[in-house]
Coordinates of C-alpha atoms and ligand atoms in Angstrom, one line a residue:
Chain A
M1273 CA 30.8 -14.1 4.0
L1274 CA 30.8 -14.6 0.3
K1275 CA 32.7 -17.4 -1.3
I1276 CA 32.8 -17.9 -5.1
E1277 CA 34.6 -20.9 -6.4
N1278 CA 35.4 -21.7 -10.0
L1279 CA 32.3 -19.9 -11.3
H1280 CA 31.3 -20.4 -14.9
A1281 CA 28.4 -18.6 -16.4
E1282 CA 26.9 -18.0 -19.8
I1283 CA 24.4 -15.8 -21.5
D1284 CA 22.6 -17.1 -24.6
G1285 CA 25.1 -19.9 -24.7
K1286 CA 28.1 -17.6 -24.7
E1287 CA 30.4 -18.2 -21.8
I1288 CA 31.2 -14.9 -20.0
L1289 CA 32.6 -16.0 -16.6
K1290 CA 35.2 -18.6 -17.0
G1291 CA 36.3 -20.0 -13.7
L1292 CA 36.1 -17.1 -11.3
S1293 CA 37.0 -17.5 -7.7
L1294 CA 36.8 -14.9 -5.0
E1295 CA 36.3 -14.7 -1.2
V1296 CA 35.1 -11.7 0.7
N1297 CA 35.0 -11.8 4.5
A1298 CA 32.7 -9.9 6.8
G1299 CA 34.0 -6.4 7.5
E1300 CA 35.9 -6.1 4.2
V1301 CA 35.6 -4.0 1.1
H1302 CA 36.9 -5.5 -2.1
A1303 CA 37.2 -3.6 -5.4
I1304 CA 37.0 -5.2 -8.8
M1305 CA 38.5 -3.4 -11.7
G1306 CA 38.9 -4.6 -15.3
P1307 CA 38.5 -3.8 -18.9
N1308 CA 35.1 -3.2 -20.6
G1309 CA 33.4 -6.4 -21.4
A1310 CA 35.4 -8.4 -19.0
G1311 CA 32.4 -9.7 -17.2
K1312 CA 32.1 -7.5 -14.1
S1313 CA 28.4 -6.7 -14.5
T1314 CA 27.8 -10.3 -15.5
L1315 CA 29.3 -11.3 -12.1
G1316 CA 26.9 -8.8 -10.4
Y1317 CA 23.9 -10.2 -12.3
V1318 CA 24.8 -13.8 -11.6
L1319 CA 25.2 -13.1 -7.9
G1320 CA 21.9 -11.1 -8.0
G1321 CA 20.1 -14.0 -9.6
R1322 CA 19.1 -12.5 -12.9
P1323 CA 17.1 -14.9 -15.2
G1324 CA 19.0 -15.8 -18.4
Y1325 CA 22.4 -15.8 -16.7
E1326 CA 23.1 -19.5 -16.5
V1327 CA 25.6 -20.9 -14.2
T1328 CA 27.2 -24.0 -15.8
A1329 CA 29.8 -24.8 -13.1
G1330 CA 31.1 -23.6 -9.8
S1331 CA 29.5 -22.6 -6.5
V1332 CA 28.7 -19.5 -4.5
T1333 CA 28.1 -19.6 -0.8
F1334 CA 26.7 -16.6 1.0
A1335 CA 26.5 -16.5 4.8
G1336 CA 26.8 -20.3 4.8
K1337 CA 24.0 -20.9 2.3
D1338 CA 24.0 -21.9 -1.4
L1339 CA 23.3 -18.6 -3.0
L1340 CA 22.8 -20.0 -6.5
D1341 CA 19.9 -22.1 -5.1
M1342 CA 17.9 -19.0 -4.2
E1343 CA 15.6 -16.8 -6.3
A1344 CA 16.6 -13.1 -6.7
D1345 CA 14.0 -11.9 -4.1
E1346 CA 15.2 -14.6 -1.7
R1347 CA 18.8 -13.3 -2.1
A1348 CA 17.6 -9.8 -1.3
A1349 CA 15.9 -11.0 1.8
A1350 CA 19.0 -12.9 2.8
G1351 CA 20.8 -9.5 2.8
L1352 CA 22.3 -9.2 -0.7
F1353 CA 22.0 -5.8 -2.5
L1354 CA 22.9 -5.2 -6.2
G1355 CA 23.6 -1.6 -7.1
F1356 CA 22.9 -1.5 -10.9
Q1357 CA 25.4 0.0 -13.4
Y1358 CA 22.2 1.1 -15.3
P1359 CA 19.3 1.5 -12.9
V1360 CA 16.0 0.7 -14.5
E1361 CA 13.2 3.3 -15.1
I1362 CA 9.8 2.1 -13.9
P1363 CA 7.0 4.4 -14.9
G1364 CA 3.8 4.4 -12.8
I1365 CA 5.4 3.2 -9.5
S1366 CA 6.7 5.7 -7.1
N1367 CA 10.0 5.3 -5.3
V1368 CA 8.3 5.3 -1.9
Q1369 CA 5.7 2.7 -2.8
F1370 CA 8.3 0.5 -4.4
L1371 CA 10.8 0.7 -1.6
R1372 CA 8.2 0.3 1.2
E1373 CA 6.8 -2.8 -0.5
A1374 CA 10.3 -4.1 -1.1
L1375 CA 11.4 -3.6 2.5
N1376 CA 8.3 -5.2 3.9
A1377 CA 8.6 -8.1 1.5
Q1378 CA 12.1 -8.7 2.7
R1379 CA 11.0 -8.4 6.3
K1380 CA 8.2 -10.8 5.7
A1381 CA 10.5 -13.3 4.2
R1382 CA 12.7 -13.1 7.3
G1383 CA 9.7 -13.5 9.6
E1384 CA 9.8 -9.8 10.7
G1385 CA 6.7 -7.6 11.0
P1386 CA 6.0 -4.8 8.5
V1387 CA 7.2 -1.2 8.9
S1388 CA 4.4 1.3 9.1
G1389 CA 3.8 4.0 6.5
A1390 CA 4.9 6.7 8.9
D1391 CA 8.1 4.9 10.1
F1392 CA 8.9 4.1 6.5
L1393 CA 8.6 7.7 5.4
K1394 CA 10.9 8.8 8.2
L1395 CA 13.5 6.3 7.2
A1396 CA 13.2 7.2 3.5
R1397 CA 13.5 10.9 4.2
S1398 CA 16.5 10.5 6.5
Q1399 CA 18.3 8.4 3.9
A1400 CA 17.5 10.8 1.1
D1401 CA 18.8 13.6 3.2
L1402 CA 22.0 11.8 4.0
L1403 CA 22.7 11.2 0.4
G1404 CA 21.7 14.7 -0.7
M1405 CA 18.7 13.5 -2.7
N1406 CA 15.8 15.8 -3.1
Q1407 CA 12.7 14.7 -1.0
E1408 CA 10.5 15.2 -4.0
M1409 CA 12.3 12.5 -5.9
L1410 CA 11.1 9.9 -3.4
K1411 CA 7.6 10.5 -4.7
R1412 CA 8.5 10.4 -8.3
P1413 CA 8.2 7.2 -10.4
V1414 CA 11.3 5.0 -9.9
N1415 CA 14.2 6.5 -11.8
V1416 CA 12.0 8.0 -14.5
G1417 CA 13.5 11.1 -15.9
F1418 CA 16.4 11.0 -13.3
S1419 CA 19.8 12.1 -14.6
G1420 CA 22.5 9.5 -14.6
G1421 CA 23.9 10.8 -11.3
E1422 CA 20.5 11.0 -9.7
K1423 CA 19.9 7.4 -10.5
K1424 CA 23.1 6.4 -8.8
R1425 CA 22.3 8.4 -5.8
N1426 CA 18.9 6.7 -5.7
E1427 CA 20.6 3.3 -5.7
M1428 CA 22.4 4.4 -2.6
V1429 CA 19.2 5.7 -1.0
Q1430 CA 17.7 2.3 -1.7
M1431 CA 20.7 0.6 -0.1
G1432 CA 20.3 2.8 3.0
I1433 CA 16.7 2.0 3.3
L1434 CA 17.0 -1.8 2.8
G1435 CA 20.1 -2.1 5.0
P1436 CA 21.7 -5.1 3.3
K1437 CA 24.6 -7.2 4.7
F1438 CA 26.4 -7.5 1.4
A1439 CA 26.4 -5.0 -1.4
I1440 CA 27.7 -5.4 -4.9
L1441 CA 28.0 -1.9 -6.3
D1442 CA 28.4 -1.9 -10.1
E1443 CA 30.0 1.4 -11.2
T1444 CA 28.1 3.4 -8.7
D1445 CA 30.7 6.1 -9.2
S1446 CA 30.3 6.6 -12.9
G1447 CA 28.2 9.6 -13.9
L1448 CA 28.6 11.3 -10.5
D1449 CA 29.7 14.9 -10.1
I1450 CA 32.4 15.7 -7.6
D1451 CA 30.0 16.4 -4.7
A1452 CA 27.8 13.4 -5.5
L1453 CA 30.9 11.2 -5.5
K1454 CA 31.8 12.4 -2.1
A1455 CA 28.2 11.9 -0.8
V1456 CA 28.0 8.4 -2.3
G1457 CA 31.5 7.5 -0.9
E1458 CA 30.5 8.6 2.5
G1459 CA 27.1 6.8 2.1
I1460 CA 28.8 3.5 1.4
N1461 CA 31.0 3.9 4.4
R1462 CA 28.1 4.9 6.7
I1463 CA 25.8 2.1 5.5
M1464 CA 28.2 -0.7 4.8
R1465 CA 31.3 -0.2 6.9
A1466 CA 30.6 -2.6 9.8
P1467 CA 32.1 -5.8 11.1
D1468 CA 29.2 -7.9 10.0
K1469 CA 28.9 -6.3 6.5
A1470 CA 30.9 -6.4 3.3
V1471 CA 31.1 -4.7 -0.1
L1472 CA 32.2 -5.6 -3.6
L1473 CA 32.9 -2.4 -5.5
I1474 CA 33.0 -2.6 -9.2
T1475 CA 34.8 0.5 -10.5
H1476 CA 37.0 1.8 -13.3
Y1477 CA 38.6 4.6 -11.2
Q1478 CA 40.7 5.2 -8.2
R1479 CA 38.7 8.3 -7.1
L1480 CA 35.9 6.4 -5.4
L1481 CA 38.5 4.3 -3.6
D1482 CA 39.9 7.5 -2.1
Y1483 CA 36.6 7.7 -0.1
V1484 CA 36.0 4.0 0.3
Q1485 CA 39.3 2.4 1.1
P1486 CA 39.3 -1.2 -0.2
D1487 CA 41.0 -4.0 1.7
K1488 CA 41.7 -5.9 -1.5
V1489 CA 41.7 -5.0 -5.2
H1490 CA 41.1 -7.6 -8.0
V1491 CA 41.5 -7.4 -11.7
L1492 CA 38.8 -9.2 -13.6
A1493 CA 39.7 -9.9 -17.2
D1494 CA 38.1 -12.3 -19.7
G1495 CA 35.8 -13.9 -17.1
R1496 CA 38.4 -14.6 -14.4
I1497 CA 40.3 -12.8 -11.6
V1498 CA 43.7 -12.5 -13.1
K1499 CA 45.4 -10.5 -10.3
S1500 CA 44.7 -9.6 -6.7
G1501 CA 46.5 -7.2 -4.3
G1502 CA 46.1 -4.4 -1.8
P1503 CA 44.9 -0.9 -2.4
E1504 CA 48.1 0.0 -4.1
L1505 CA 47.1 -2.3 -7.1
A1506 CA 44.3 0.2 -8.0
V1507 CA 46.9 3.0 -8.1
D1508 CA 49.2 1.0 -10.3
L1509 CA 46.3 0.1 -12.6
E1510 CA 45.3 3.7 -13.0
R1511 CA 48.9 4.7 -13.8
E1512 CA 49.9 1.9 -16.1
G1513 CA 46.7 0.3 -17.5
Y1514 CA 45.4 -3.2 -17.4
A1515 CA 47.6 -4.5 -20.2
E1516 CA 50.8 -3.7 -18.2
V1517 CA 49.7 -4.6 -14.7
A1518 CA 47.6 -7.7 -15.3
A1519 CA 49.9 -9.2 -17.9
Chain B
M926 CA -32.1 -17.9 -32.7
S927 CA -30.0 -15.6 -34.9
E928 CA -33.0 -14.8 -37.0
V929 CA -34.7 -13.4 -33.9
L930 CA -31.6 -11.6 -32.7
D931 CA -30.4 -10.4 -36.1
L932 CA -26.9 -9.7 -34.7
P933 CA -23.9 -8.3 -36.6
T934 CA -21.5 -11.0 -37.7
T935 CA -17.8 -11.1 -37.5
R936 CA -17.7 -10.9 -41.3
Q937 CA -18.7 -7.3 -41.0
E938 CA -16.0 -4.6 -40.9
G939 CA -15.9 -3.2 -37.4
W940 CA -17.2 -6.4 -35.9
R941 CA -14.4 -8.9 -36.8
W942 CA -13.1 -9.2 -33.2
A943 CA -16.6 -9.2 -31.6
D944 CA -17.4 -12.3 -29.6
M945 CA -20.9 -12.9 -30.9
A946 CA -20.9 -16.5 -29.8
T947 CA -20.5 -15.6 -26.1
L948 CA -23.2 -12.9 -26.6
E949 CA -25.7 -15.3 -28.0
A950 CA -25.0 -17.9 -25.3
A951 CA -25.5 -15.3 -22.6
A952 CA -28.7 -14.1 -24.3
T953 CA -30.2 -17.6 -24.2
S954 CA -28.9 -18.5 -20.8
A955 CA -31.7 -19.1 -18.2
P956 CA -32.3 -16.3 -15.7
A957 CA -31.8 -17.4 -12.1
S958 CA -32.3 -15.4 -9.0
P959 CA -29.3 -13.0 -8.7
A960 CA -26.9 -14.1 -6.0
I961 CA -25.4 -10.6 -5.7
D962 CA -26.6 -8.0 -3.2
P963 CA -26.6 -4.8 -5.2
K964 CA -25.7 -2.8 -2.1
T965 CA -22.2 -4.2 -2.2
L966 CA -21.6 -2.7 -5.6
F967 CA -22.1 0.9 -4.6
L968 CA -19.1 3.0 -3.4
D969 CA -19.9 4.1 0.1
T970 CA -17.7 7.2 -0.2
L971 CA -20.1 8.7 -2.9
D972 CA -23.4 9.9 -1.5
G973 CA -25.0 11.0 -4.8
P974 CA -28.1 9.5 -6.4
R975 CA -28.2 5.7 -6.8
L976 CA -30.1 3.5 -9.2
T977 CA -30.2 -0.3 -9.4
F978 CA -31.4 -2.3 -12.3
I979 CA -31.9 -6.0 -11.8
D980 CA -32.0 -7.9 -15.1
G981 CA -32.7 -4.5 -16.8
I982 CA -35.7 -3.6 -14.5
F983 CA -35.4 -0.7 -12.2
E984 CA -35.4 -1.8 -8.6
P985 CA -36.7 1.0 -6.3
A986 CA -35.8 -0.8 -3.1
H987 CA -32.1 -0.4 -3.8
S988 CA -32.3 3.1 -5.4
R989 CA -32.6 6.7 -4.5
P990 CA -32.6 8.3 -7.9
G991 CA -32.8 12.0 -6.9
P992 CA -32.8 14.0 -10.1
V993 CA -32.3 10.9 -12.2
Q994 CA -35.6 10.0 -13.8
V995 CA -36.7 6.4 -14.7
T996 CA -38.7 6.8 -17.9
A997 CA -39.1 5.7 -21.5
I998 CA -36.3 6.8 -23.6
G999 CA -37.3 7.2 -27.2
E1000 CA -34.3 8.3 -29.2
A1001 CA -33.5 6.1 -32.1
T1002 CA -30.1 4.9 -33.2
E1003 CA -28.9 2.9 -36.2
H1004 CA -26.5 0.9 -34.1
P1005 CA -27.2 -2.8 -34.4
L1006 CA -26.9 -3.5 -30.7
G1007 CA -27.8 0.0 -29.3
R1008 CA -31.1 0.1 -31.2
R1009 CA -32.3 -2.9 -29.2
A1010 CA -32.1 -0.9 -26.0
A1011 CA -35.5 0.8 -26.2
G1012 CA -38.2 1.3 -23.6
E1013 CA -37.8 2.2 -20.0
G1014 CA -34.4 3.4 -18.9
W1015 CA -32.9 6.4 -17.1
L1016 CA -32.6 10.0 -17.9
L1017 CA -30.3 12.6 -16.3
S1018 CA -31.4 16.1 -17.6
L1019 CA -29.7 19.0 -15.8
D1020 CA -30.5 22.7 -16.2
K1021 CA -28.0 25.4 -16.8
G1022 CA -25.3 25.5 -14.1
A1023 CA -26.6 22.5 -12.1
A1024 CA -24.1 20.1 -10.6
V1025 CA -24.8 16.5 -9.6
P1026 CA -21.6 14.6 -8.6
G1027 CA -21.4 11.0 -7.4
I1028 CA -24.3 9.4 -9.4
Q1029 CA -24.0 5.6 -9.2
I1030 CA -25.9 3.1 -11.3
V1031 CA -25.6 -0.6 -10.6
H1032 CA -26.7 -3.3 -13.1
V1033 CA -27.1 -6.9 -11.8
G1034 CA -27.9 -9.6 -14.3
S1035 CA -28.9 -13.2 -13.6
G1036 CA -29.1 -14.6 -17.1
G1037 CA -30.9 -14.1 -20.3
E1038 CA -30.8 -10.7 -22.1
N1039 CA -31.6 -7.3 -20.7
H1040 CA -31.6 -3.9 -22.4
V1041 CA -31.6 -0.5 -20.9
P1042 CA -31.4 2.8 -22.7
A1043 CA -30.1 6.0 -21.0
R1044 CA -29.8 9.6 -21.8
I1045 CA -27.7 12.3 -20.3
E1046 CA -28.4 15.9 -21.2
L1047 CA -26.4 18.6 -19.5
G1048 CA -27.4 22.2 -19.8
E1049 CA -24.9 25.0 -20.2
D1050 CA -22.1 24.8 -17.6
A1051 CA -23.8 21.9 -15.8
T1052 CA -21.6 19.2 -14.3
A1053 CA -22.2 15.6 -13.4
S1054 CA -20.4 12.4 -12.8
V1055 CA -21.8 9.0 -13.3
T1056 CA -20.3 5.7 -12.3
E1057 CA -21.8 2.5 -13.6
T1058 CA -21.1 -1.1 -12.4
F1059 CA -22.1 -4.3 -14.1
A1060 CA -22.2 -7.5 -12.1
G1061 CA -23.8 -11.0 -12.4
S1062 CA -24.3 -12.8 -15.7
G1063 CA -26.4 -12.8 -18.8
W1064 CA -26.3 -10.3 -21.7
A1065 CA -26.5 -6.7 -20.5
N1066 CA -27.0 -4.4 -23.5
R1067 CA -26.9 -0.6 -23.0
L1068 CA -27.4 2.4 -25.1
T1069 CA -26.3 5.8 -23.6
Q1070 CA -26.9 9.0 -25.5
I1071 CA -25.1 12.0 -24.2
V1072 CA -25.7 15.6 -25.1
L1073 CA -23.4 18.2 -23.5
A1074 CA -24.3 21.8 -23.9
R1075 CA -21.8 24.6 -24.0
G1076 CA -19.4 24.6 -21.1
S1077 CA -20.9 21.5 -19.4
R1078 CA -18.8 18.7 -18.1
L1079 CA -19.5 15.0 -17.7
M1080 CA -17.2 12.4 -16.0
R1081 CA -18.4 8.9 -16.9
S1082 CA -16.7 5.8 -15.4
V1083 CA -18.0 2.3 -16.2
R1084 CA -16.7 -1.0 -14.8
L1085 CA -17.6 -4.4 -16.2
L1086 CA -17.4 -6.9 -13.4
Q1087 CA -19.8 -9.6 -14.6
T1088 CA -18.7 -13.1 -13.6
D1089 CA -19.7 -14.3 -17.1
G1090 CA -22.1 -13.6 -19.9
F1091 CA -21.6 -10.5 -22.0
V1092 CA -21.9 -6.7 -21.7
S1093 CA -22.3 -4.5 -24.7
I1094 CA -22.2 -0.8 -24.3
R1095 CA -23.0 1.7 -27.0
D1096 CA -22.3 5.4 -26.2
E1097 CA -23.3 8.2 -28.6
A1098 CA -22.2 11.6 -27.5
T1099 CA -22.3 15.2 -28.8
V1100 CA -20.0 17.7 -27.1
A1101 CA -20.7 21.4 -27.6
Q1102 CA -18.4 24.4 -27.4
A1103 CA -16.0 24.3 -24.5
A1104 CA -17.8 21.3 -23.0
S1105 CA -16.0 18.2 -21.8
L1106 CA -16.7 14.5 -21.8
V1107 CA -14.3 12.0 -20.1
S1108 CA -15.3 8.4 -20.3
V1109 CA -13.2 5.7 -18.7
F1110 CA -14.1 2.0 -18.9
L1111 CA -12.7 -1.0 -17.0
G1112 CA -13.3 -4.5 -18.2
A1113 CA -12.2 -6.7 -15.2
G1114 CA -14.8 -9.4 -15.0
G1115 CA -15.1 -12.8 -16.6
M1116 CA -17.6 -11.8 -19.2
G1117 CA -17.2 -11.0 -22.9
S1118 CA -17.6 -7.4 -23.8
R1119 CA -17.9 -4.9 -26.5
I1120 CA -17.5 -1.2 -25.6
D1121 CA -18.6 0.7 -28.6
G1122 CA -18.7 4.5 -28.8
E1123 CA -18.9 7.5 -30.9
I1124 CA -18.0 11.0 -29.6
R1125 CA -18.6 14.0 -31.7
L1126 CA -16.8 17.2 -30.8
A1127 CA -19.4 19.6 -32.2
G1128 CA -18.3 22.9 -30.8
E1129 CA -15.1 25.0 -30.7
G1130 CA -12.7 24.0 -28.0
A1131 CA -14.7 20.9 -27.0
Y1132 CA -12.9 18.2 -25.1
G1133 CA -13.6 14.5 -25.6
E1134 CA -11.9 11.5 -24.0
M1135 CA -12.8 7.8 -24.2
G1136 CA -10.4 5.2 -22.9
G1137 CA -9.9 2.5 -20.4
A1138 CA -8.5 -0.9 -19.7
L1139 CA -9.6 -4.3 -20.7
L1140 CA -8.2 -7.2 -18.7
T1141 CA -8.8 -10.7 -20.1
R1142 CA -7.9 -14.2 -19.1
G1143 CA -9.0 -17.8 -19.6
S1144 CA -10.7 -17.9 -23.1
Q1145 CA -12.4 -14.6 -22.6
K1146 CA -12.7 -11.9 -25.3
Q1147 CA -13.2 -8.2 -24.7
E1148 CA -13.1 -5.4 -27.2
A1149 CA -13.5 -1.7 -27.5
A1150 CA -14.4 0.0 -30.8
V1151 CA -14.6 3.7 -30.5
V1152 CA -14.6 6.7 -32.8
L1153 CA -13.8 10.3 -31.9
R1154 CA -14.9 13.0 -34.4
H1155 CA -13.5 16.5 -34.4
A1156 CA -16.0 18.6 -36.3
E1157 CA -15.0 22.1 -35.1
P1158 CA -11.7 24.0 -34.4
D1159 CA -9.6 23.9 -31.3
G1160 CA -10.9 20.7 -30.0
T1161 CA -8.9 18.3 -27.8
S1162 CA -9.3 14.5 -27.6
R1163 CA -7.6 11.7 -25.8
Q1164 CA -8.0 8.0 -26.4
V1165 CA -5.8 6.1 -23.9
W1166 CA -6.5 2.4 -23.9
R1167 CA -4.6 -0.4 -22.3
A1168 CA -5.2 -4.1 -22.9
V1169 CA -3.8 -6.9 -20.7
A1170 CA -4.3 -10.5 -21.9
A1171 CA -3.5 -13.7 -20.0
D1172 CA -3.9 -17.4 -20.8
M1173 CA -5.7 -17.9 -24.2
S1174 CA -7.7 -14.7 -24.0
T1175 CA -8.1 -11.9 -26.5
A1176 CA -8.4 -8.2 -25.9
S1177 CA -9.0 -6.0 -28.9
L1178 CA -8.8 -2.2 -29.2
A1179 CA -10.0 -0.3 -32.3
A1180 CA -9.8 3.4 -31.9
R1181 CA -10.4 5.9 -34.6
A1182 CA -9.9 9.7 -34.6
E1183 CA -11.4 11.8 -37.4
V1184 CA -10.5 15.4 -37.9
A1185 CA -12.8 17.3 -40.3
R1186 CA -11.5 20.0 -42.7
D1187 CA -12.8 22.8 -40.4
A1188 CA -11.3 21.3 -37.2
Q1189 CA -8.1 23.4 -37.3
R1190 CA -5.8 23.4 -34.3
T1191 CA -7.1 20.0 -33.1
D1192 CA -5.0 18.5 -30.4
G1193 CA -5.5 14.7 -30.5
E1194 CA -3.7 11.9 -28.7
Q1195 CA -4.3 8.3 -29.3
S1196 CA -2.4 5.7 -27.3
L1197 CA -3.2 2.0 -27.6
R1198 CA -1.0 -0.4 -25.7
G1199 CA -1.3 -4.1 -25.1
L1200 CA 0.5 -6.3 -22.6
L1201 CA 0.7 -10.1 -23.1
L1202 CA 1.0 -12.0 -19.8
N1203 CA 1.4 -15.2 -21.7
R1204 CA 2.5 -16.1 -25.2
S1205 CA -0.8 -17.8 -25.9
A1206 CA -2.8 -14.7 -25.3
T1207 CA -3.7 -12.2 -28.1
V1208 CA -4.0 -8.4 -28.2
N1209 CA -5.4 -6.9 -31.4
L1210 CA -4.8 -3.2 -31.9
K1211 CA -6.3 -1.1 -34.7
P1212 CA -5.4 2.6 -34.4
E1213 CA -6.8 4.8 -37.1
L1214 CA -6.4 8.5 -37.9
E1215 CA -8.2 10.3 -40.6
I1216 CA -7.2 13.9 -40.8
F1217 CA -8.6 16.5 -43.3
A1218 CA -7.5 19.7 -41.5
D1219 CA -3.9 20.9 -42.1
D1220 CA -3.1 22.5 -38.7
V1221 CA -3.4 19.6 -36.3
K1222 CA -1.4 17.9 -33.6
C1223 CA -2.2 14.3 -33.3
A1224 CA 0.2 12.1 -31.3
H1225 CA -0.5 8.4 -31.7
G1226 CA 1.1 5.1 -30.7
A1227 CA 0.2 1.5 -30.7
T1228 CA 2.4 -1.2 -29.2
V1229 CA 2.0 -4.7 -27.9
G1230 CA 4.6 -6.2 -25.6
E1231 CA 5.4 -8.3 -22.6
L1232 CA 6.5 -7.2 -19.2
D1233 CA 10.0 -5.7 -19.3
E1234 CA 12.3 -8.3 -18.1
R1235 CA 14.8 -5.8 -16.8
A1236 CA 12.2 -4.0 -14.7
L1237 CA 11.0 -7.3 -13.3
F1238 CA 14.5 -8.2 -12.2
Y1239 CA 15.1 -4.8 -10.8
L1240 CA 12.0 -5.1 -8.6
Q1241 CA 12.8 -8.7 -7.6
S1242 CA 16.4 -7.8 -6.8
R1243 CA 15.0 -5.4 -4.2
G1244 CA 13.1 -8.2 -2.5
L1245 CA 9.7 -8.3 -4.3
P1246 CA 8.5 -11.8 -5.0
P1247 CA 8.1 -12.4 -8.8
A1248 CA 4.2 -12.5 -8.7
R1249 CA 4.2 -9.2 -6.8
A1250 CA 6.7 -7.6 -9.2
R1251 CA 4.5 -8.7 -12.2
A1252 CA 1.4 -7.3 -10.5
L1253 CA 3.1 -4.0 -9.7
L1254 CA 4.3 -3.5 -13.3
T1255 CA 0.9 -4.5 -14.7
H1256 CA -0.9 -2.2 -12.3
A1257 CA 1.3 0.6 -13.5
F1258 CA 0.6 -0.2 -17.1
V1259 CA -3.1 -0.2 -16.5
G1260 CA -2.8 3.0 -14.4
D1261 CA -2.1 5.1 -17.5
A1262 CA -5.8 4.6 -18.4
L1263 CA -7.5 4.5 -15.0
D1264 CA -5.7 7.6 -13.8
R1265 CA -7.9 9.6 -16.1
I1266 CA -10.8 9.2 -13.7
G1267 CA -11.4 12.5 -12.0
E1268 CA -12.9 11.4 -8.7
E1269 CA -10.5 9.9 -6.3
A1270 CA -12.9 7.5 -4.7
V1271 CA -13.9 6.1 -8.1
R1272 CA -10.3 6.0 -9.3
E1273 CA -9.3 4.0 -6.3
A1274 CA -12.2 1.6 -6.6
F1275 CA -11.4 0.9 -10.2
A1276 CA -7.7 0.4 -9.4
A1277 CA -8.7 -2.0 -6.6
D1278 CA -10.8 -4.0 -9.1
A1279 CA -7.9 -4.1 -11.4
D1280 CA -5.7 -5.3 -8.6
T1281 CA -8.1 -8.0 -7.6
W1282 CA -8.1 -9.2 -11.2
L1283 CA -4.3 -9.2 -11.2
E1284 CA -4.0 -11.2 -8.1
E1285 CA -6.2 -13.9 -9.6
A1286 CA -4.6 -13.8 -13.1
L1287 CA -0.9 -13.7 -12.1
Ligands
ATP2568 N1 22.6 -10.8 -23.5 C1 23.9 -11.0 -23.9 N2 24.1 -11.8 -24.9 C2 25.4 -12.0 -25.3 N3 26.4 -11.4 -24.7 C3 26.3 -10.6 -23.7 C4 25.0 -10.3 -23.2 N4 25.1 -9.5 -22.2 C5 26.4 -9.2 -22.1 N5 27.1 -9.9 -23.0 C6 28.6 -9.9 -23.2 O1 29.2 -10.3 -22.0 C7 30.4 -9.6 -21.9 C8 30.6 -9.1 -20.5 O2 29.7 -8.0 -20.3 P1 29.6 -7.2 -18.9 O3 28.5 -6.3 -19.0 O4 29.6 -8.2 -17.8 O5 31.0 -6.4 -19.0 P2 31.6 -5.4 -17.9 O6 32.9 -6.0 -17.4 O7 30.6 -5.0 -16.9 O8 32.0 -4.2 -18.9 P3 31.9 -2.6 -18.6 O9 33.1 -2.2 -17.9 O10 31.8 -2.0 -20.0 O11 30.6 -2.3 -17.8 C9 30.5 -8.6 -23.0 O12 31.3 -9.1 -24.0 C10 29.1 -8.5 -23.4 O13 29.0 -8.1 -24.7
MG2569 MG1 29.6 -3.4 -16.5

């Protein structure tokens, strides 16, 4: 479903990804772990198409298409979702307005008709309920004044509404309390566990992986995948640290 | 021509950002027959009094003035542009406790200069709301004098939608004890403009607000130059202005708040923010506070920036095309100022005008 080959990318002339290769098949969940500053979020941004992140070599194919050739909004319409490590606050635009426009923009790009206001509200409410997010928060400006954990929950509500094929979730588990972690873990399984979908989970901790069982675990260090393995790799990492395991 | 017009020059303090060249060109442009049907400029959802002025002349056919009188307005002002607006104009004079919502005044210009004075006098506890719309071309010059008696309330919304030419507005307001004046301006046409105003909070607990949004593009210049004076204790004032400039245009905001020695416990807020849609555009901000009382709360801020790149990417990553993402963020930016409009129908109309502008500019 997603195939990354020898990806090199730089920010402001500084090379951050240094020949990263990774393949995720439909139906799979992969976890990426790695030390701070290794380039995990950079990988997410490069896949999401953030301006300023320049790909200098390598290729990424997504569902048979050249992902790097698409604008960020085209990638979203093609089914890619990026859950942000630090979701952005946007004053003056309500969650519902933003998400309804986003959903309809995606649908339009795919040649589908718009979702009506009433249908959209039903969808948004049910997703908020499933993730234990207060209905009131749907009406509030996007992420403004949300706590760290509320922002992460909101990312999952957005994922539920937009229904992507492939999700890159960048530390969606950090900042969550125990109940929220469970709700988010279950949310990921419910929304993304399907034969035609796949997930790339960026995380520092085993605990999210207790809820969302990964098929593969990778260690990203200094801009490359330095080690890959099964779910047991995450356990080893947590016990022994990156220096030991990825050496 | 200048000897006839005797206009302020940009060498004078307080006029340095004024686009006098566009004003003079508009004043000497030849009047043509107006191509705009004034009917289209009224908001259907408001069923209050309506007045139409075509090239500054009252047009009864498109009006139903109700309690608004069309009459000679005599009051003098020292203001160099405002004092030109003498002669026949409109007068809203309400007795104690009267209420007239939904007044609409439409000004259509076809070229050349036109001047209309106006006066709004609200008796104790009276309330009114007045929405004015400027369309067409030429130089439209207006003087509006506002006297609010104790406990009265006026909501004033003005939108400048002229295709070209120039609109100059001069407001002079006195707000008595516990009275309230809220004025919101939107400059979303292709004309040059100067919104010039002075509000004096002359009674205890008076409320005064003057703010709005100027949207400029091409080589256009618009400016607001306003002063809010707190003369008595316990007054509240708000000056929330937003400027959005695209292309080679210039939007300028000069806002001043003065707090006299006696105006203790004044609560003032001044927020001037500019948004540059292109690096070649200019936003000038001149925030000023002059405070002589010691027990006051005056929040103020003045910033100019570009659209937040992180926010743009966040919206785009959810599927919004870049132009739409820019429009949404700019709309939200302008919303801070337009949200102050009290009547929903007017607020929505102004927001729609801003959106139309955004769609064309982005
Ligand atoms: N705009 C930038 N200019 C220069 N360097 C940058 C910029 N943005 C990020 N970097 C650098 O890129 C490297 C990778 O950052 P990235 O955010 O991808 O790390 P990460 O693996 O997600 O770390 P963490 O676990 O702390 O979230 C870091 O060294 C960071 O300082
Ligand atoms: Mg990171």
